[in-house]
Amino acid sequence: MRQIKIQLQEPINVPLLHDELKQKYLDFQGLVLRGTELTVLLDGPTAPAEINTTVAQHDHTQENREEIALRLREEALGALETIIATETDPMLVLEARITRIENFLQVRLE
């Protein structure tokens, strides 16, 4: 088993990077993160340069975007359900949901 050690300059999303490497490299065996040092475990011919490139191009914000998109979808569906169930003025419901979304996004940005 080979180990490729990479000094990270930016944060990574370990589960997301793990899945990305697993799909891309058949010889990928796992990841170990200690502080800012990432160790990639391989059991085959993949070149260190390929791994370095993939890690450098990794978008650690992707999960955050997916989480935000899911939350926006939930809020939109919740607004529709409230409007249908209570026959409340749609603008009032939407204004309340928009405020909730703004608060959620503000927390995510901090």
Coordinates of C-alpha atoms in Angstrom, one line a residue:
M1 CA 0.0 0.0 0.0
R2 CA 1.3 3.4 -1.0
Q3 CA 0.8 6.7 0.9
I4 CA 0.7 10.1 -0.8
K5 CA 1.1 12.9 1.7
I6 CA -0.3 16.4 0.8
Q7 CA 0.0 19.6 2.8
L8 CA -3.4 21.3 2.6
Q9 CA -3.7 25.0 2.0
E10 CA -7.5 25.2 2.2
P11 CA -10.1 23.2 4.1
I12 CA -11.5 20.1 2.5
N13 CA -14.8 18.2 2.9
V14 CA -13.3 14.7 3.8
P15 CA -16.4 12.6 3.0
L16 CA -17.0 14.4 -0.3
L17 CA -13.3 14.1 -1.3
H18 CA -13.3 10.5 -0.3
D19 CA -16.3 9.8 -2.6
E20 CA -14.7 11.7 -5.4
L21 CA -11.4 9.8 -5.2
K22 CA -13.2 6.5 -4.9
Q23 CA -15.1 7.1 -8.1
K24 CA -12.1 8.4 -10.0
Y25 CA -9.3 6.0 -9.0
L26 CA -9.8 2.2 -8.8
D27 CA -6.7 1.8 -6.6
F28 CA -7.9 4.3 -4.0
Q29 CA -8.1 2.8 -0.5
G30 CA -8.8 5.7 1.9
L31 CA -7.9 9.1 3.4
V32 CA -6.3 10.1 6.7
L33 CA -6.4 13.8 7.8
R34 CA -4.2 15.0 10.6
G35 CA -4.3 18.7 11.0
T36 CA -3.4 20.1 7.6
E37 CA -1.7 17.0 6.4
L38 CA -3.8 14.7 4.2
T39 CA -2.6 11.1 3.5
V40 CA -4.1 9.4 0.5
L41 CA -3.8 5.6 0.6
L42 CA -3.5 3.8 -2.8
D43 CA -3.0 0.2 -3.8
G44 CA -2.0 0.6 -7.4
P45 CA -0.5 2.7 -10.2
T46 CA -2.1 6.1 -9.8
A47 CA 0.5 8.8 -10.0
P48 CA 0.9 11.2 -7.1
A49 CA 0.5 14.1 -9.5
E50 CA -3.0 12.9 -10.4
I51 CA -4.0 12.8 -6.8
N52 CA -2.5 16.2 -6.1
T53 CA -4.4 17.7 -9.0
T54 CA -7.7 16.1 -7.9
V55 CA -7.2 17.3 -4.3
A56 CA -6.2 20.8 -5.5
Q57 CA -9.4 21.0 -7.7
H58 CA -11.7 19.7 -4.9
D59 CA -14.6 22.0 -4.3
H60 CA -15.1 21.8 -0.5
T61 CA -18.2 24.2 -0.8
Q62 CA -20.2 21.8 -2.9
E63 CA -21.9 20.2 0.2
N64 CA -22.8 23.6 1.5
R65 CA -24.6 24.5 -1.7
E66 CA -26.4 21.2 -1.7
E67 CA -27.5 21.8 1.9
I68 CA -28.7 25.3 1.1
A69 CA -30.6 24.1 -2.0
L70 CA -32.3 21.4 0.0
R71 CA -33.3 23.9 2.7
L72 CA -34.7 26.3 0.1
R73 CA -36.7 23.5 -1.4
E74 CA -38.1 22.6 2.0
E75 CA -39.0 26.2 2.8
A76 CA -40.8 26.5 -0.6
L77 CA -42.8 23.3 0.0
G78 CA -43.6 24.4 3.5
A79 CA -44.9 27.7 2.3
L80 CA -47.2 26.0 -0.3
E81 CA -48.5 23.6 2.3
T82 CA -49.3 26.5 4.7
I83 CA -51.0 28.5 2.0
I84 CA -53.1 25.5 1.0
A85 CA -54.0 24.3 4.5
T86 CA -54.8 27.6 6.1
E87 CA -55.9 29.7 3.2
T88 CA -53.6 32.5 4.6
D89 CA -52.6 35.4 2.4
P90 CA -49.8 34.0 0.2
M91 CA -47.7 37.2 0.5
L92 CA -47.7 36.9 4.3
V93 CA -46.6 33.3 4.2
L94 CA -43.9 34.1 1.6
E95 CA -42.6 37.1 3.6
A96 CA -42.3 34.9 6.7
R97 CA -40.5 32.1 4.8
I98 CA -38.1 34.7 3.1
T99 CA -37.2 35.9 6.6
R100 CA -36.5 32.4 7.7
I101 CA -34.3 31.8 4.6
E102 CA -32.4 35.0 5.2
N103 CA -31.7 34.0 8.8
F104 CA -30.6 30.6 7.7
L105 CA -28.2 32.0 5.1
Q106 CA -26.8 34.6 7.5
V107 CA -26.0 31.8 10.0
R108 CA -24.3 29.8 7.2
L109 CA -22.2 32.7 6.1
E110 CA -20.9 33.3 9.7

